[in-house]
Coordinates of C-alpha atoms in Angstrom, one line a residue:
F1 CA -23.5 -98.8 -38.5
T2 CA -22.8 -95.0 -38.7
K3 CA -20.8 -95.1 -35.4
S4 CA -18.7 -98.1 -36.5
F5 CA -17.9 -97.2 -40.1
G6 CA -18.8 -93.5 -40.6
K7 CA -17.2 -90.3 -39.5
A8 CA -18.5 -86.9 -38.5
P9 CA -19.0 -84.5 -41.5
V10 CA -16.5 -81.7 -42.0
L11 CA -18.4 -78.4 -41.5
M12 CA -17.6 -75.2 -43.3
S13 CA -17.3 -73.5 -39.9
G14 CA -14.5 -75.8 -38.9
V15 CA -12.4 -75.4 -42.0
N16 CA -11.3 -71.8 -41.3
P17 CA -10.3 -70.8 -44.9
V18 CA -9.2 -67.4 -43.8
L19 CA -6.4 -68.9 -41.7
R20 CA -5.5 -71.3 -44.4
A21 CA -5.1 -68.5 -46.9
K22 CA -3.0 -66.5 -44.6
V23 CA -0.7 -69.5 -43.9
A24 CA -0.3 -70.1 -47.6
Q25 CA 0.5 -66.4 -48.3
G26 CA 3.0 -66.3 -45.5
L27 CA 4.7 -69.4 -46.8
L28 CA 5.0 -67.9 -50.3
R29 CA 6.5 -64.7 -49.0
D30 CA 9.1 -66.7 -47.0
R31 CA 10.1 -68.3 -50.3
G32 CA 10.6 -65.0 -52.1
Y33 CA 7.2 -64.3 -53.5
F34 CA 6.8 -60.9 -51.7
G35 CA 3.7 -59.9 -53.8
A36 CA 1.9 -63.2 -53.4
S37 CA -1.8 -63.2 -52.5
V38 CA -4.2 -66.0 -51.7
S39 CA -7.9 -65.7 -51.7
Y40 CA -10.8 -68.1 -51.5
K41 CA -14.5 -68.5 -52.2
E42 CA -17.2 -71.0 -51.4
V43 CA -18.4 -73.1 -54.4
A44 CA -22.0 -74.4 -54.1
M45 CA -22.7 -78.0 -55.1
S46 CA -25.8 -79.6 -56.6
N47 CA -26.5 -81.0 -53.2
P48 CA -27.5 -78.1 -51.0
K49 CA -25.9 -79.8 -48.0
K50 CA -22.5 -79.9 -49.7
A51 CA -20.0 -77.2 -50.7
K52 CA -16.3 -76.8 -51.7
I53 CA -13.7 -74.1 -51.1
A54 CA -11.7 -72.8 -54.1
Y55 CA -8.4 -71.1 -53.3
T56 CA -6.9 -68.7 -55.8
V57 CA -3.1 -68.3 -55.5
D58 CA -1.3 -65.4 -57.3
A59 CA 2.4 -66.0 -56.6
G60 CA 3.6 -63.0 -58.4
H61 CA 7.3 -62.3 -59.0
L62 CA 10.0 -64.4 -57.4
Y63 CA 12.7 -62.2 -55.9
N64 CA 16.3 -63.2 -56.1
I65 CA 19.3 -62.2 -54.0
D66 CA 21.1 -59.3 -55.5
T67 CA 23.9 -58.8 -52.9
L68 CA 24.5 -59.8 -49.3
V69 CA 26.8 -57.7 -47.1
Y70 CA 27.9 -58.1 -43.5
I71 CA 27.8 -55.1 -41.3
G72 CA 29.0 -54.3 -37.8
F73 CA 31.1 -57.4 -37.1
P74 CA 34.4 -57.1 -35.3
S75 CA 37.5 -57.0 -37.5
D76 CA 38.6 -60.6 -36.5
A77 CA 35.1 -61.9 -37.3
M78 CA 35.1 -60.1 -40.6
R79 CA 38.4 -61.8 -41.5
L80 CA 36.8 -65.2 -40.8
I81 CA 33.8 -64.2 -43.0
D82 CA 36.0 -63.1 -45.8
S83 CA 38.0 -66.3 -45.7
T84 CA 34.9 -68.4 -46.1
R85 CA 33.1 -66.4 -48.8
T86 CA 33.1 -69.3 -51.2
A87 CA 31.2 -71.4 -48.6
T88 CA 28.3 -68.9 -48.3
L89 CA 24.8 -70.3 -48.7
V90 CA 23.4 -67.1 -50.2
P91 CA 25.3 -66.3 -53.4
S92 CA 24.0 -63.6 -55.7
G93 CA 21.2 -64.7 -58.0
T94 CA 19.8 -67.4 -55.8
P95 CA 16.0 -67.2 -54.9
F96 CA 15.1 -65.5 -51.7
D97 CA 14.4 -68.1 -49.1
V98 CA 14.0 -67.5 -45.3
S99 CA 15.2 -71.0 -44.5
V100 CA 18.4 -70.6 -46.5
L101 CA 19.0 -67.2 -44.9
D102 CA 18.6 -68.8 -41.5
A103 CA 21.1 -71.5 -42.4
E104 CA 23.6 -68.9 -43.5
R105 CA 23.3 -67.2 -40.1
N106 CA 23.8 -70.5 -38.4
R107 CA 26.8 -71.2 -40.5
L108 CA 28.4 -68.0 -39.4
S109 CA 27.6 -68.8 -35.8
T110 CA 29.3 -72.2 -36.1
L111 CA 32.3 -70.5 -37.8
F112 CA 32.6 -68.0 -35.0
R113 CA 32.2 -70.6 -32.2
N114 CA 34.9 -72.8 -33.8
N115 CA 37.3 -69.8 -33.7
G116 CA 37.0 -68.6 -30.1
Y117 CA 33.7 -66.8 -30.0
Y118 CA 32.3 -68.9 -27.2
Y119 CA 29.4 -66.6 -26.3
Y120 CA 28.2 -65.8 -29.8
Q121 CA 24.7 -66.9 -30.8
P122 CA 22.9 -66.9 -34.1
G123 CA 20.3 -64.5 -32.8
Y124 CA 22.9 -61.8 -32.3
A125 CA 22.7 -60.9 -36.1
S126 CA 19.6 -60.0 -38.1
Y127 CA 18.8 -59.4 -41.8
L128 CA 17.5 -56.2 -43.5
A129 CA 16.2 -56.5 -47.0
D130 CA 15.9 -53.7 -49.6
T131 CA 13.6 -54.5 -52.6
L132 CA 13.5 -51.0 -54.0
S133 CA 17.1 -50.2 -55.0
S134 CA 17.2 -53.1 -57.4
P135 CA 13.7 -53.9 -58.8
G136 CA 12.8 -57.5 -58.9
S137 CA 15.6 -58.5 -56.5
A138 CA 16.5 -58.1 -52.8
S139 CA 19.7 -56.5 -51.5
L140 CA 20.4 -57.9 -48.0
R141 CA 22.4 -56.8 -45.0
L142 CA 23.3 -59.2 -42.2
Q143 CA 24.3 -56.9 -39.4
L144 CA 25.3 -57.4 -35.8
A145 CA 22.5 -56.4 -33.4
D146 CA 22.9 -53.4 -31.1
G147 CA 23.3 -54.1 -27.4
I148 CA 24.8 -57.6 -27.6
P149 CA 27.1 -58.5 -24.7
D150 CA 30.7 -57.5 -25.0
M151 CA 31.7 -61.0 -24.2
A152 CA 30.1 -62.2 -27.5
R153 CA 32.2 -59.7 -29.5
R154 CA 35.7 -61.1 -28.7
Q155 CA 37.5 -64.4 -29.0
W156 CA 38.2 -66.6 -26.0
Y157 CA 41.1 -68.9 -25.3
I158 CA 41.5 -72.0 -23.2
G159 CA 43.2 -71.3 -19.9
D160 CA 43.7 -73.8 -17.0
V161 CA 42.4 -77.3 -17.4
D162 CA 41.1 -78.9 -14.2
L163 CA 40.3 -82.6 -14.4
Q164 CA 38.0 -83.9 -11.6
I165 CA 37.5 -87.6 -11.5
R166 CA 35.1 -89.5 -9.2
K167 CA 34.0 -93.0 -8.6
Q168 CA 30.6 -91.8 -7.4
Y169 CA 28.8 -88.5 -7.7
T170 CA 29.0 -87.8 -4.0
D171 CA 32.7 -88.4 -3.6
Q172 CA 34.7 -85.6 -1.9
L173 CA 37.9 -84.8 -3.7
T174 CA 40.6 -84.8 -1.1
D175 CA 43.8 -85.2 -3.2
S176 CA 45.2 -83.4 -6.2
F177 CA 48.3 -82.5 -8.2
R178 CA 49.2 -79.7 -10.6
Y179 CA 51.5 -79.4 -13.5
R180 CA 51.8 -76.0 -15.2
H181 CA 48.3 -75.2 -16.6
F182 CA 46.8 -78.7 -15.8
S183 CA 45.5 -80.0 -12.5
M184 CA 43.8 -83.2 -11.4
Q185 CA 41.6 -83.8 -8.4
Y186 CA 40.6 -87.2 -7.1
N187 CA 39.9 -89.2 -3.9
G188 CA 42.3 -91.8 -2.6
R189 CA 46.0 -92.5 -2.5
R190 CA 46.3 -92.4 -6.3
P191 CA 44.1 -91.3 -9.2
P192 CA 41.6 -94.0 -10.2
M193 CA 42.6 -93.4 -13.8
R194 CA 45.8 -92.0 -15.4
A195 CA 45.4 -88.4 -16.5
R196 CA 47.1 -88.8 -19.8
V197 CA 44.7 -91.6 -20.8
I198 CA 41.8 -89.1 -20.4
M199 CA 43.5 -86.1 -21.8
K200 CA 44.6 -87.8 -25.1
D201 CA 40.9 -87.7 -26.1
V202 CA 40.5 -84.0 -25.1
K203 CA 41.1 -81.7 -28.1
L204 CA 41.1 -78.5 -26.0
R205 CA 44.5 -77.3 -24.8
H206 CA 45.8 -74.3 -23.0
G207 CA 46.3 -71.3 -25.2
Q208 CA 44.2 -72.5 -28.0
P209 CA 41.0 -70.7 -29.2
Y210 CA 37.8 -72.3 -28.0
S211 CA 36.3 -74.5 -30.6
Y212 CA 32.8 -75.9 -30.5
D213 CA 33.7 -78.8 -32.8
S214 CA 36.7 -79.8 -30.6
Y215 CA 34.4 -79.7 -27.6
I216 CA 31.9 -82.0 -29.2
Q217 CA 34.6 -84.4 -30.4
S218 CA 36.2 -84.5 -27.0
A219 CA 32.8 -85.2 -25.3
N220 CA 32.0 -88.0 -27.8
K221 CA 35.3 -89.7 -27.5
L222 CA 35.2 -89.8 -23.7
S223 CA 31.7 -91.1 -23.7
A224 CA 32.5 -93.7 -26.3
T225 CA 35.1 -95.3 -24.0
G226 CA 32.3 -96.9 -22.0
V227 CA 34.3 -96.2 -18.8
F228 CA 32.4 -93.1 -17.6
S229 CA 28.7 -92.8 -16.6
M230 CA 28.9 -89.0 -17.0
V231 CA 31.3 -86.5 -18.7
D232 CA 30.7 -82.8 -18.1
F233 CA 32.6 -79.8 -19.6
K234 CA 32.3 -76.5 -17.8
F235 CA 33.8 -73.3 -19.3
T236 CA 34.3 -70.4 -16.9
P237 CA 35.7 -67.0 -17.7
R238 CA 38.6 -66.1 -15.5
D239 CA 37.0 -62.7 -15.0
T240 CA 34.5 -60.5 -16.9
T241 CA 36.7 -57.5 -17.6
A242 CA 37.0 -56.2 -21.1
L243 CA 40.7 -57.1 -21.2
N244 CA 40.2 -60.8 -20.2
D245 CA 39.9 -63.5 -22.9
T246 CA 40.6 -66.7 -20.9
L247 CA 38.2 -69.6 -20.3
D248 CA 39.1 -72.0 -17.6
L249 CA 38.0 -75.6 -18.3
T250 CA 36.7 -77.9 -15.6
L251 CA 36.2 -81.5 -16.8
N252 CA 34.1 -83.6 -14.4
C253 CA 34.2 -87.3 -15.1
I254 CA 32.3 -89.9 -13.0
L255 CA 33.4 -93.5 -13.5
D256 CA 30.8 -96.1 -14.4
K257 CA 30.2 -99.2 -12.2
P258 CA 33.4 -101.3 -12.2
Y259 CA 31.9 -104.7 -13.0
D260 CA 29.4 -106.1 -15.5
F261 CA 28.1 -109.7 -15.2
Y262 CA 26.3 -111.3 -18.2
V263 CA 24.7 -114.6 -19.2
E264 CA 24.2 -115.8 -22.8
S265 CA 22.4 -118.8 -24.1
N266 CA 22.5 -120.3 -27.6
V267 CA 21.9 -123.3 -29.7
T268 CA 24.7 -124.9 -31.7
G269 CA 24.3 -126.8 -34.9
K270 CA 27.2 -128.3 -36.9
T271 CA 27.5 -129.8 -40.4
T272 CA 28.2 -133.1 -38.8
G273 CA 24.7 -133.2 -37.5
R274 CA 25.4 -132.5 -33.9
V275 CA 23.0 -130.1 -32.2
G276 CA 22.8 -128.9 -28.6
P277 CA 22.4 -126.0 -26.2
G278 CA 25.2 -123.7 -25.0
L279 CA 25.8 -121.3 -22.2
V280 CA 28.2 -118.4 -21.7
L281 CA 28.9 -116.9 -18.3
G282 CA 31.1 -113.8 -18.2
I283 CA 32.3 -110.8 -16.1
T284 CA 33.8 -107.6 -17.4
K285 CA 35.9 -105.1 -15.3
R286 CA 36.1 -101.6 -16.5
N287 CA 39.3 -99.6 -16.1
A288 CA 41.1 -102.7 -15.1
F289 CA 44.6 -101.3 -15.1
R290 CA 43.7 -97.6 -14.6
G291 CA 44.1 -97.0 -18.4
G292 CA 40.5 -97.2 -19.5
E293 CA 40.8 -100.9 -20.4
K294 CA 38.1 -103.4 -20.3
L295 CA 39.0 -106.9 -19.0
D296 CA 36.6 -109.6 -20.0
V297 CA 36.7 -113.1 -18.6
N298 CA 34.0 -115.7 -19.7
L299 CA 33.3 -119.4 -19.4
K300 CA 31.6 -121.2 -22.3
G301 CA 30.0 -124.6 -22.2
S302 CA 27.8 -126.6 -24.5
Y303 CA 26.3 -130.1 -24.9
E304 CA 25.8 -131.6 -28.3
W305 CA 24.4 -134.8 -29.6
Q306 CA 23.6 -136.6 -32.8

């Protein structure tokens, strides 16, 4: 009966109240209660085999954000920060919260990466908090870390765009054509898909600053066509010198299988009282006319009786 319906007792040695108190204290400090303390004590019960643990939480004063300044960022990056001051997640007077500070740092990273800073990462900036100059509040500095790569400090622009299209992953690209800053590589007498059909969904163009949002939109649009089994964007710096700011884009597209065959069965019922089974046989051809189209042909039959 004990094995089927009971459960093992919770022993005091397995509760580890010291660790629980430290976790609670750390959580409070991450939420702005810098003077928080959590203690515990064992409470005896009338049954000598039972006991409870009582936790005492002293949250203390909640610190608010006094000011937040940005230090050490390049001049172009500072102009981006200044232009989006109203969108900051850490305005003066809000409670100190580590999760909000991290969200602000990620916001800046997204802002930078949408304006050419391809190599920038959120971890390249860190916070310093001063709780002494303004009692009861925290003055913050978000500053660029020392020793970050020089490539992360400057904006990058899209250079040449090379479109590689394959029917299979192992295809060798033997033919190509080039027009100004665009080139296309393929295998066969003609491209398996027209270049302008693919490039109309690509939001990255020569001479424009790199944008992470444009990259995501381009990848999603190409994948949503259902024509490709794989779409891969590869950005390569033309060289790593301090004067270079060009990223060449290689877009590798692999076409999906050209044909799909499907069978559907159903049961038809009409208001006239006729009922019967039905069958649909169909075939779909992807990229039927080299423009990303889908040509679907199906045959439907049913038998009904009353």
